mmCIF file of C-alpha atoms and ligand atoms in Angstrom:
data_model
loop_
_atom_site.group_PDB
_atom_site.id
_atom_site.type_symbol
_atom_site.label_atom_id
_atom_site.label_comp_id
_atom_site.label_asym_id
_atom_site.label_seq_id
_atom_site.Cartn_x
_atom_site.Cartn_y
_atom_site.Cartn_z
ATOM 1 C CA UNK A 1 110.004 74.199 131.597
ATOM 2 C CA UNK A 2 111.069 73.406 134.891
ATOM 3 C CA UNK A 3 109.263 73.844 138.015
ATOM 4 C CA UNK A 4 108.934 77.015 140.238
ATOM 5 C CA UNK A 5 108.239 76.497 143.672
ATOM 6 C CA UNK A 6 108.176 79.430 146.784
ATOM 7 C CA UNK A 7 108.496 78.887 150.708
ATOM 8 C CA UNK A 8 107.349 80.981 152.856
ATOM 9 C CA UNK A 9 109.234 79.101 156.683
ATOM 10 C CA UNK A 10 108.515 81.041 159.365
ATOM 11 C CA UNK A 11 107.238 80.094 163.719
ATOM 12 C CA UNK A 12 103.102 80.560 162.290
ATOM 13 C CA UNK A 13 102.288 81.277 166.028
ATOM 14 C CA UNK A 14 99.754 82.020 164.404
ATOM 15 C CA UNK A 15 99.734 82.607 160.595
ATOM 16 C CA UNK A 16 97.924 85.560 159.622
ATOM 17 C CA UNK A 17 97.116 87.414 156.664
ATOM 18 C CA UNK A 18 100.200 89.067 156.150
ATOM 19 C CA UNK A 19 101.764 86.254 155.277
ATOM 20 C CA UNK A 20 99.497 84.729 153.070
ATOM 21 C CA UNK A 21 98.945 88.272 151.103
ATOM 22 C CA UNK A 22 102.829 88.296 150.936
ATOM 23 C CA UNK A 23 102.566 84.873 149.870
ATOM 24 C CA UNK A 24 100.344 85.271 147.431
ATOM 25 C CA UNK A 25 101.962 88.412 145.776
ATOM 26 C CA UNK A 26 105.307 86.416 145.730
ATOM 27 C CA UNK A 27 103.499 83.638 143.995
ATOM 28 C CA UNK A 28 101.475 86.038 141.283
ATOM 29 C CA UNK A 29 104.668 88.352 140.876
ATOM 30 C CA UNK A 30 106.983 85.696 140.076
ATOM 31 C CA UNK A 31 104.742 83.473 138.259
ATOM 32 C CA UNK A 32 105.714 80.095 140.749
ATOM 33 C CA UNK A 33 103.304 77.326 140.767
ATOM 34 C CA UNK A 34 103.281 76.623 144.646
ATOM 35 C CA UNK A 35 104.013 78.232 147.749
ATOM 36 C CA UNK A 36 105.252 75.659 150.390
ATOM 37 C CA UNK A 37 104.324 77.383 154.165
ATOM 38 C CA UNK A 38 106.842 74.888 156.295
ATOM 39 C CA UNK A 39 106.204 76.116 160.476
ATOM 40 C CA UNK A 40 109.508 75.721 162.148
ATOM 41 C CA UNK A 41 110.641 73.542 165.014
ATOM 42 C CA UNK A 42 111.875 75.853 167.742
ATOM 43 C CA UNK A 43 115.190 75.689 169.153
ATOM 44 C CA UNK A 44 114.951 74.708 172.785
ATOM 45 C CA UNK A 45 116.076 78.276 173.487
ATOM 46 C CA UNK A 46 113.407 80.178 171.714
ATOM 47 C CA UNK A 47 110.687 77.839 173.553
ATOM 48 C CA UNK A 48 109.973 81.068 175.348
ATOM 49 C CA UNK A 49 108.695 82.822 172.556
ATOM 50 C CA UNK A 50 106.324 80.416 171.164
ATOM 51 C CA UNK A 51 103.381 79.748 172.820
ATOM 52 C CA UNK A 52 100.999 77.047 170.354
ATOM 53 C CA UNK A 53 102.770 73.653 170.196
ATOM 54 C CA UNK A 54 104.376 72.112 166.958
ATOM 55 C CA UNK A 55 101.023 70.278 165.936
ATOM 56 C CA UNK A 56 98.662 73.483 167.255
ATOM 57 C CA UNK A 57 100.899 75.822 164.165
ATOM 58 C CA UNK A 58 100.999 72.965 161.714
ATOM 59 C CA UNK A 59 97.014 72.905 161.773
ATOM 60 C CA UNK A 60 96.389 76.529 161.615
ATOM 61 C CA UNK A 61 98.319 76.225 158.465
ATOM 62 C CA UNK A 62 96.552 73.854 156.877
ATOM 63 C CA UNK A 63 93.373 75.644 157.619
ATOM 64 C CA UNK A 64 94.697 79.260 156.460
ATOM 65 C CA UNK A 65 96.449 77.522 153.295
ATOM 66 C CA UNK A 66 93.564 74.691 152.078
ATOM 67 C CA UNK A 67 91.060 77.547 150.045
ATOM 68 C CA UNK A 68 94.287 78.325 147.489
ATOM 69 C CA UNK A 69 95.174 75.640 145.314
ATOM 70 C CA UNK A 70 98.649 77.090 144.915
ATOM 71 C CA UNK A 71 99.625 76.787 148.823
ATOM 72 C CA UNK A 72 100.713 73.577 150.574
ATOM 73 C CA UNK A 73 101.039 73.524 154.109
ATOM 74 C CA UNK A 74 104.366 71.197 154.828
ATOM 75 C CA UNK A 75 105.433 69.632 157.709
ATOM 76 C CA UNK A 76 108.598 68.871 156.936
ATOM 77 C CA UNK A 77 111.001 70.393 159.600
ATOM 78 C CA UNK A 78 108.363 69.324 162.243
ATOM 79 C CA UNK A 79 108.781 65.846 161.515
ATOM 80 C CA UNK A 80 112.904 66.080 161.566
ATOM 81 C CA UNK A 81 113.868 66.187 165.222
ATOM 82 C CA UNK A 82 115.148 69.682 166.439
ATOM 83 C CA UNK A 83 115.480 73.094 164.662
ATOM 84 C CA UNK A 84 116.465 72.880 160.959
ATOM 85 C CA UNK A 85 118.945 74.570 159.092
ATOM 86 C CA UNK A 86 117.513 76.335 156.188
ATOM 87 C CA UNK A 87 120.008 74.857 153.885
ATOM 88 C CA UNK A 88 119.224 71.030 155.356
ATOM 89 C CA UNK A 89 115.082 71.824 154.433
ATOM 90 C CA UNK A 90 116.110 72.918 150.928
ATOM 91 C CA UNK A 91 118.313 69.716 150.036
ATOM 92 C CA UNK A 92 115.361 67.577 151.207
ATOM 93 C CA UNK A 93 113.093 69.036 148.850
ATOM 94 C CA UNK A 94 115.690 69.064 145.976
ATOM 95 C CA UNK A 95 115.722 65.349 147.044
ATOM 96 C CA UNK A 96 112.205 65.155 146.707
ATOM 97 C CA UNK A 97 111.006 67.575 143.865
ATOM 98 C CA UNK A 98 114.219 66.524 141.349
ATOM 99 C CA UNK A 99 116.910 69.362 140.563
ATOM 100 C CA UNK A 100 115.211 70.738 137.703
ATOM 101 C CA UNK A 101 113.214 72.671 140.504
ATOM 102 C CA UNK A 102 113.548 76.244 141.464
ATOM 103 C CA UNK A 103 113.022 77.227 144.646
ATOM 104 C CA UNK A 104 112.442 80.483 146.111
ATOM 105 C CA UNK A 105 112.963 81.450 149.764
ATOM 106 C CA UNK A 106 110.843 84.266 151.106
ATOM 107 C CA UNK A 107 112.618 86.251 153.354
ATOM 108 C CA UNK A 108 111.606 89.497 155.362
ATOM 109 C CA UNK A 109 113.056 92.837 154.373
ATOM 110 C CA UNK A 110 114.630 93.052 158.260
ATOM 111 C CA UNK A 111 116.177 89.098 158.132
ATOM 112 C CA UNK A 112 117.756 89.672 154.136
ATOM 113 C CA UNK A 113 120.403 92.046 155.551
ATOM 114 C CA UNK A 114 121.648 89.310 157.928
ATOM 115 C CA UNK A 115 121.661 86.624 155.378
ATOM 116 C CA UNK A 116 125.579 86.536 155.181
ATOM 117 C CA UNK A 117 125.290 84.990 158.884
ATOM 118 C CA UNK A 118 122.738 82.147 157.947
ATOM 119 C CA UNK A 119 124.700 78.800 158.239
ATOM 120 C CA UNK A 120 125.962 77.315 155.314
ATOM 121 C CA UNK A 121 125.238 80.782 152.828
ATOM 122 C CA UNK A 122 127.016 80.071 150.306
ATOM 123 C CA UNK A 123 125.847 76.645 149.134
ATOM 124 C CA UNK A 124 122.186 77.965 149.976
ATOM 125 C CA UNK A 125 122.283 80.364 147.603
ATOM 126 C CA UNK A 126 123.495 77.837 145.195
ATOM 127 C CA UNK A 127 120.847 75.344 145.631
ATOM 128 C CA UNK A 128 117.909 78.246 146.003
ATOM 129 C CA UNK A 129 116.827 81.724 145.034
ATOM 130 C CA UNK A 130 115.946 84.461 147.419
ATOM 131 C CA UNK A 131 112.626 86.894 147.371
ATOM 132 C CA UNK A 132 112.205 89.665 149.509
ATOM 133 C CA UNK A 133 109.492 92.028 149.982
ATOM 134 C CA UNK A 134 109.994 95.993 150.430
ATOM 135 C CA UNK A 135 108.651 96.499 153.622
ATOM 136 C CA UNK A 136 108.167 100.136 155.099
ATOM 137 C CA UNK A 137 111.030 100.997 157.855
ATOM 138 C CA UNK A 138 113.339 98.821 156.402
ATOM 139 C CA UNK A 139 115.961 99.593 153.603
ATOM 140 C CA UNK A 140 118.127 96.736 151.741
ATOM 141 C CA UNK A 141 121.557 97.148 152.809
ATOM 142 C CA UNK A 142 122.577 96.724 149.150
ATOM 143 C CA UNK A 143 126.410 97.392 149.809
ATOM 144 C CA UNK A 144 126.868 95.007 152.340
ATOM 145 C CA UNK A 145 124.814 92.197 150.292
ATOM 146 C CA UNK A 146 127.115 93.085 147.192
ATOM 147 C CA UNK A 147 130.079 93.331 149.200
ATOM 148 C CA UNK A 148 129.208 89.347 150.294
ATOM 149 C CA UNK A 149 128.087 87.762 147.455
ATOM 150 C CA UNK A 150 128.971 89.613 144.607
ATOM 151 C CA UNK A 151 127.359 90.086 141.492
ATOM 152 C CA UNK A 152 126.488 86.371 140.886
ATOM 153 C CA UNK A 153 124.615 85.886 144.207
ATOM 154 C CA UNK A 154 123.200 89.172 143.779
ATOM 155 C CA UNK A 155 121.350 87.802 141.125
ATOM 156 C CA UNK A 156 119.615 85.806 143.201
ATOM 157 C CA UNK A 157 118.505 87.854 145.756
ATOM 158 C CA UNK A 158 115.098 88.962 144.233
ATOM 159 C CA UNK A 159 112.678 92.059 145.302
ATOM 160 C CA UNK A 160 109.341 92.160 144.844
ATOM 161 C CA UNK A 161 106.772 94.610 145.458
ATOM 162 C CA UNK A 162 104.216 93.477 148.666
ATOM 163 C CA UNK A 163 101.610 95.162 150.143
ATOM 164 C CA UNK A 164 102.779 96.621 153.092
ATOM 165 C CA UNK A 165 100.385 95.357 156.409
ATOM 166 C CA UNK A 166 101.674 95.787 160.009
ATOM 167 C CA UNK A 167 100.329 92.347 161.213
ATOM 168 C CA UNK A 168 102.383 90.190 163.405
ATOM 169 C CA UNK A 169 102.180 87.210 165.276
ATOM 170 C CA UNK A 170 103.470 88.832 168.578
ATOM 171 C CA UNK A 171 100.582 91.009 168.461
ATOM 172 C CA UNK A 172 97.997 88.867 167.717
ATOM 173 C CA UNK A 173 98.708 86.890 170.262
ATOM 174 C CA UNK A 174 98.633 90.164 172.492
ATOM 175 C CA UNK A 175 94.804 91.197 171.387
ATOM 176 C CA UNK A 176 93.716 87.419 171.684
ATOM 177 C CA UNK A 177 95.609 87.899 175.937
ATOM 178 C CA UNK A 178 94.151 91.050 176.105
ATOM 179 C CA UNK A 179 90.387 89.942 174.421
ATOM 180 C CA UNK A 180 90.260 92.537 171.496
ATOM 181 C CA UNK A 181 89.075 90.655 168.463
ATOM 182 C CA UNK A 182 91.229 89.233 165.681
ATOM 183 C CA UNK A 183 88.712 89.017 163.062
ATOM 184 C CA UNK A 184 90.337 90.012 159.702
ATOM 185 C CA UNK A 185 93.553 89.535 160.635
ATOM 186 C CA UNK A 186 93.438 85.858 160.458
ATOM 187 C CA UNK A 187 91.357 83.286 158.283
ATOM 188 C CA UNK A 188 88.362 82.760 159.956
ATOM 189 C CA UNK A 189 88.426 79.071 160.348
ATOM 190 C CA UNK A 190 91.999 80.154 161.972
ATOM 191 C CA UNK A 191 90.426 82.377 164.126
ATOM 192 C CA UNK A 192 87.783 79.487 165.498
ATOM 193 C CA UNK A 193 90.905 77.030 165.928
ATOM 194 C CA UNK A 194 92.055 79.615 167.901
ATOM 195 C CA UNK A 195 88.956 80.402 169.943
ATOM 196 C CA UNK A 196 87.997 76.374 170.140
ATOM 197 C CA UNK A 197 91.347 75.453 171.246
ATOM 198 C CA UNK A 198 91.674 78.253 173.855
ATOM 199 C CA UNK A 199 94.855 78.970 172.370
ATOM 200 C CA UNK A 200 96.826 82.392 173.513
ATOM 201 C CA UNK A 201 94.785 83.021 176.441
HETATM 202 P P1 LIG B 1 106.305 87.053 165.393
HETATM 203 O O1 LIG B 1 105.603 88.352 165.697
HETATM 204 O O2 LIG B 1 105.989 85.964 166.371
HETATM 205 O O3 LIG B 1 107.774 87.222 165.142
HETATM 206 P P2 LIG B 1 105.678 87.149 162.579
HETATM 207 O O4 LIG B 1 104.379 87.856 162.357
HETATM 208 O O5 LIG B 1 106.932 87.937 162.323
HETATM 209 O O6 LIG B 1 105.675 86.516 164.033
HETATM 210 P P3 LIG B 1 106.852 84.779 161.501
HETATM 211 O O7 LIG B 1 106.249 83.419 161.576
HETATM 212 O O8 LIG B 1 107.989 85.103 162.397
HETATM 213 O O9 LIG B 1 105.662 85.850 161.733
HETATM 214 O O10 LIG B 1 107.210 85.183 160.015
HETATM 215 C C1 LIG B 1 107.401 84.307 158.955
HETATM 216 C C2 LIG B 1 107.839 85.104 157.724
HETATM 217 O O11 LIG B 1 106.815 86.030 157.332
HETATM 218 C C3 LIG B 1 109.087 85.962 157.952
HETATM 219 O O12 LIG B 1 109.871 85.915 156.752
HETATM 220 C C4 LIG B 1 108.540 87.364 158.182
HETATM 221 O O13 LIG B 1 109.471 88.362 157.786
HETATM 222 C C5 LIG B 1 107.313 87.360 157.283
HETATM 223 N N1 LIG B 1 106.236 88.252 157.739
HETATM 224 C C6 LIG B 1 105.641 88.276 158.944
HETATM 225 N N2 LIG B 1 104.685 89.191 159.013
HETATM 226 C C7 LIG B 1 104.643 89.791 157.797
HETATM 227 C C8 LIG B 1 103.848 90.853 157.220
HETATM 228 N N3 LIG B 1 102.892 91.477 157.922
HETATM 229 N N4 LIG B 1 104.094 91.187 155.930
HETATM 230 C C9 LIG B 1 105.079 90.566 155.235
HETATM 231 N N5 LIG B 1 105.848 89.562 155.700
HETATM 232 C C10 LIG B 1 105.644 89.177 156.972
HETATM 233 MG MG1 LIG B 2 108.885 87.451 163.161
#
Protein backbone atom coordinates (compact mmCIF):
# COMPACT_ATOMS: atom_id res chain seq x y z
CA UNK A 1 0.00 0.00 0.00
CA UNK A 2 1.42 3.18 -0.71
CA UNK A 3 2.10 5.91 1.58
CA UNK A 4 -0.30 8.68 2.88
CA UNK A 5 1.19 11.71 3.94
CA UNK A 6 -0.80 15.33 5.06
CA UNK A 7 0.67 19.02 5.21
CA UNK A 8 -0.59 21.32 7.07
CA UNK A 9 1.87 24.92 5.42
CA UNK A 10 0.82 27.78 6.90
CA UNK A 11 3.05 31.49 8.58
CA UNK A 12 2.92 29.43 12.47
CA UNK A 13 3.33 33.01 13.95
CA UNK A 14 2.62 31.14 16.32
CA UNK A 15 1.09 27.62 15.90
CA UNK A 16 -1.67 27.01 18.12
CA UNK A 17 -4.06 24.44 18.85
CA UNK A 18 -6.27 24.91 16.14
CA UNK A 19 -4.07 23.74 13.92
CA UNK A 20 -2.81 20.86 15.47
CA UNK A 21 -6.60 19.66 16.45
CA UNK A 22 -7.30 20.25 12.67
CA UNK A 23 -4.27 18.42 12.07
CA UNK A 24 -4.91 15.75 13.94
CA UNK A 25 -8.59 15.18 12.78
CA UNK A 26 -7.25 15.33 9.13
CA UNK A 27 -4.75 12.71 10.05
CA UNK A 28 -7.40 10.27 12.11
CA UNK A 29 -10.23 11.00 9.44
CA UNK A 30 -8.29 10.09 6.53
CA UNK A 31 -6.26 7.43 7.98
CA UNK A 32 -2.57 9.24 6.70
CA UNK A 33 0.47 8.18 8.47
CA UNK A 34 2.13 11.72 8.91
CA UNK A 35 1.27 15.19 8.98
CA UNK A 36 4.20 17.38 7.64
CA UNK A 37 3.67 21.19 9.44
CA UNK A 38 6.18 23.15 6.80
CA UNK A 39 6.18 27.30 8.28
CA UNK A 40 6.44 29.44 5.25
CA UNK A 41 9.06 31.91 4.12
CA UNK A 42 7.35 35.27 3.80
CA UNK A 43 7.32 37.22 0.77
CA UNK A 44 9.23 40.43 1.33
CA UNK A 45 5.82 42.11 1.08
CA UNK A 46 4.00 40.33 3.79
CA UNK A 47 7.14 41.04 6.21
CA UNK A 48 4.64 43.34 7.83
CA UNK A 49 2.47 40.82 9.02
CA UNK A 50 4.80 38.50 10.62
CA UNK A 51 6.34 39.37 13.57
CA UNK A 52 8.68 35.95 14.95
CA UNK A 53 11.58 35.38 12.52
CA UNK A 54 11.95 32.25 10.17
CA UNK A 55 13.99 30.22 12.89
CA UNK A 56 11.66 31.75 16.03
CA UNK A 57 8.28 29.74 13.89
CA UNK A 58 10.36 26.78 12.85
CA UNK A 59 11.09 26.06 16.70
CA UNK A 60 7.70 26.60 18.03
CA UNK A 61 6.86 23.89 15.64
CA UNK A 62 9.01 21.51 16.63
CA UNK A 63 8.01 22.00 20.18
CA UNK A 64 4.06 21.96 19.48
CA UNK A 65 4.61 18.88 16.97
CA UNK A 66 7.48 16.53 18.99
CA UNK A 67 4.65 14.75 21.71
CA UNK A 68 2.72 13.10 18.38
CA UNK A 69 4.58 10.59 16.65
CA UNK A 70 2.52 11.20 13.53
CA UNK A 71 3.65 15.05 13.09
CA UNK A 72 6.97 16.22 11.63
CA UNK A 73 7.87 19.65 11.82
CA UNK A 74 9.73 20.45 8.22
CA UNK A 75 11.78 23.06 7.29
CA UNK A 76 11.78 22.76 3.96
CA UNK A 77 10.62 26.11 2.33
CA UNK A 78 12.75 27.89 5.05
CA UNK A 79 15.81 26.49 3.82
CA UNK A 80 14.92 27.39 -0.11
CA UNK A 81 15.59 31.09 -0.49
CA UNK A 82 12.36 33.28 -0.83
CA UNK A 83 8.60 32.40 -0.70
CA UNK A 84 7.70 29.01 -2.24
CA UNK A 85 5.20 28.08 -4.56
CA UNK A 86 3.01 25.42 -3.24
CA UNK A 87 3.42 23.37 -6.29
CA UNK A 88 7.57 23.77 -6.11
CA UNK A 89 7.26 22.27 -2.07
CA UNK A 90 5.16 19.36 -3.35
CA UNK A 91 7.61 18.22 -6.28
CA UNK A 92 10.44 18.29 -3.69
CA UNK A 93 8.82 15.93 -1.54
CA UNK A 94 7.63 13.69 -4.46
CA UNK A 95 11.44 13.88 -5.11
CA UNK A 96 12.12 12.84 -1.79
CA UNK A 97 9.28 10.44 -0.55
CA UNK A 98 9.11 8.42 -4.24
CA UNK A 99 5.76 8.81 -6.37
CA UNK A 100 4.00 6.06 -4.86
CA UNK A 101 3.20 8.79 -2.12
CA UNK A 102 -0.01 10.57 -1.57
CA UNK A 103 -0.05 13.73 -0.39
CA UNK A 104 -2.68 15.74 1.06
CA UNK A 105 -2.75 19.55 1.28
CA UNK A 106 -4.74 21.05 4.11
CA UNK A 107 -6.35 23.99 3.13
CA UNK A 108 -8.76 26.43 5.07
CA UNK A 109 -12.44 26.51 4.22
CA UNK A 110 -11.91 30.58 3.31
CA UNK A 111 -8.43 29.87 0.97
CA UNK A 112 -10.26 26.48 -1.02
CA UNK A 113 -12.59 28.87 -2.88
CA UNK A 114 -9.58 30.77 -4.31
CA UNK A 115 -7.68 27.74 -5.24
CA UNK A 116 -8.29 28.28 -9.08
CA UNK A 117 -5.82 31.42 -8.58
CA UNK A 118 -2.93 29.40 -6.84
CA UNK A 119 0.00 29.31 -9.38
CA UNK A 120 0.46 26.42 -11.34
CA UNK A 121 -3.35 24.68 -10.28
CA UNK A 122 -3.61 22.45 -12.52
CA UNK A 123 -0.46 20.34 -12.27
CA UNK A 124 -0.90 20.74 -8.33
CA UNK A 125 -3.81 19.03 -8.27
CA UNK A 126 -2.21 16.39 -10.32
CA UNK A 127 0.71 15.75 -8.21
CA UNK A 128 -1.48 16.19 -4.71
CA UNK A 129 -4.86 15.83 -3.09
CA UNK A 130 -6.71 18.55 -1.32
CA UNK A 131 -8.49 18.41 2.39
CA UNK A 132 -10.52 20.99 3.68
CA UNK A 133 -12.20 21.45 6.86
CA UNK A 134 -15.95 22.86 7.26
CA UNK A 135 -15.39 25.77 9.13
CA UNK A 136 -18.40 27.90 10.56
CA UNK A 137 -18.99 31.27 8.37
CA UNK A 138 -17.67 29.84 5.47
CA UNK A 139 -19.55 27.84 2.69
CA UNK A 140 -17.66 25.84 -0.27
CA UNK A 141 -18.34 27.61 -3.35
CA UNK A 142 -19.04 24.21 -4.95
CA UNK A 143 -20.14 25.73 -8.43
CA UNK A 144 -17.30 27.70 -8.99
CA UNK A 145 -14.81 24.72 -7.89
CA UNK A 146 -16.82 22.40 -10.38
CA UNK A 147 -17.03 24.94 -12.91
CA UNK A 148 -12.82 24.93 -12.73
CA UNK A 149 -11.85 21.65 -12.38
CA UNK A 150 -14.48 19.51 -13.27
CA UNK A 151 -15.46 16.33 -12.07
CA UNK A 152 -11.94 14.76 -12.08
CA UNK A 153 -10.32 17.46 -9.88
CA UNK A 154 -13.32 17.52 -7.90
CA UNK A 155 -12.39 14.32 -6.78
CA UNK A 156 -9.68 15.52 -5.21
CA UNK A 157 -10.79 18.21 -3.34
CA UNK A 158 -11.67 16.35 -0.04
CA UNK A 159 -13.95 17.60 3.10
CA UNK A 160 -13.62 16.54 6.28
CA UNK A 161 -15.37 17.18 9.36
CA UNK A 162 -13.05 19.51 12.07
CA UNK A 163 -13.85 20.80 15.15
CA UNK A 164 -14.68 24.16 14.75
CA UNK A 165 -12.23 26.59 17.29
CA UNK A 166 -11.93 30.38 16.66
CA UNK A 167 -8.12 30.50 17.43
CA UNK A 168 -5.85 32.51 15.31
CA UNK A 169 -2.50 33.59 15.17
CA UNK A 170 -3.41 37.36 14.74
CA UNK A 171 -5.04 37.18 17.96
CA UNK A 172 -2.76 35.49 19.91
CA UNK A 173 -0.35 37.62 19.19
CA UNK A 174 -2.88 40.47 20.26
CA UNK A 175 -3.52 38.91 24.02
CA UNK A 176 0.34 38.14 24.33
CA UNK A 177 0.65 42.68 23.22
CA UNK A 178 -2.07 43.26 25.31
CA UNK A 179 -0.82 40.68 28.48
CA UNK A 180 -4.02 38.44 28.71
CA UNK A 181 -2.81 34.90 29.02
CA UNK A 182 -2.52 32.33 26.24
CA UNK A 183 -2.57 29.30 28.25
CA UNK A 184 -4.64 26.62 26.39
CA UNK A 185 -4.48 28.02 23.32
CA UNK A 186 -1.00 27.01 22.64
CA UNK A 187 1.24 23.96 23.81
CA UNK A 188 2.66 24.87 26.84
CA UNK A 189 6.26 24.43 26.08
CA UNK A 190 5.06 26.91 23.08
CA UNK A 191 3.75 29.16 25.38
CA UNK A 192 7.29 29.32 27.54
CA UNK A 193 9.22 29.78 24.07
CA UNK A 194 7.08 32.47 23.78
CA UNK A 195 7.36 34.00 27.24
CA UNK A 196 11.41 33.10 27.36
CA UNK A 197 12.01 34.60 24.09
CA UNK A 198 9.96 37.78 24.73
CA UNK A 199 8.37 37.13 21.59
CA UNK A 200 5.08 39.36 20.56
CA UNK A 201 5.56 41.91 23.09
P1 LIG B 1 -3.00 34.46 11.16
O1 LIG B 1 -4.04 34.91 12.15
O2 LIG B 1 -1.66 35.09 11.39
O3 LIG B 1 -3.47 34.54 9.74
P2 LIG B 1 -3.71 31.67 11.38
O4 LIG B 1 -4.22 31.37 12.75
O5 LIG B 1 -4.73 31.84 10.29
O6 LIG B 1 -2.73 32.92 11.46
P3 LIG B 1 -1.92 30.34 9.60
O7 LIG B 1 -0.50 29.99 9.91
O8 LIG B 1 -2.18 31.48 8.69
O9 LIG B 1 -2.68 30.57 11.00
O10 LIG B 1 -2.74 29.08 9.12
C1 LIG B 1 -2.21 27.90 8.60
C2 LIG B 1 -3.35 26.99 8.16
O11 LIG B 1 -4.17 26.63 9.28
C3 LIG B 1 -4.32 27.64 7.16
O12 LIG B 1 -4.71 26.63 6.22
C4 LIG B 1 -5.51 28.07 8.01
O13 LIG B 1 -6.71 28.09 7.26
C5 LIG B 1 -5.53 26.97 9.07
N1 LIG B 1 -6.09 27.40 10.36
C6 LIG B 1 -5.70 28.44 11.12
N2 LIG B 1 -6.40 28.53 12.24
C7 LIG B 1 -7.27 27.49 12.23
C8 LIG B 1 -8.30 27.03 13.13
N3 LIG B 1 -8.56 27.65 14.29
N4 LIG B 1 -8.99 25.92 12.77
C9 LIG B 1 -8.74 25.30 11.59
N5 LIG B 1 -7.79 25.67 10.71
C10 LIG B 1 -7.07 26.76 11.01
MG1 LIG C 1 -4.37 32.91 8.42
Amino acid sequence: MSRQIGIMGGTFDPIHEGHLITAEAVRSGLGLDTVLFIPAAVPPHKRHQQVASAQDRYIMTQLAVCSNPHFIASDIELRRKGASYTVDTIRELRAYYGAGTEFYFFIGADAINDLDTWHRVDELLQLCRFVTATRQGTELDVTRLHERFGDAGCQRIHRIDTPQLEISSTDIRHRVHEGKSIRYLVPQAVREYIEKEGLYL
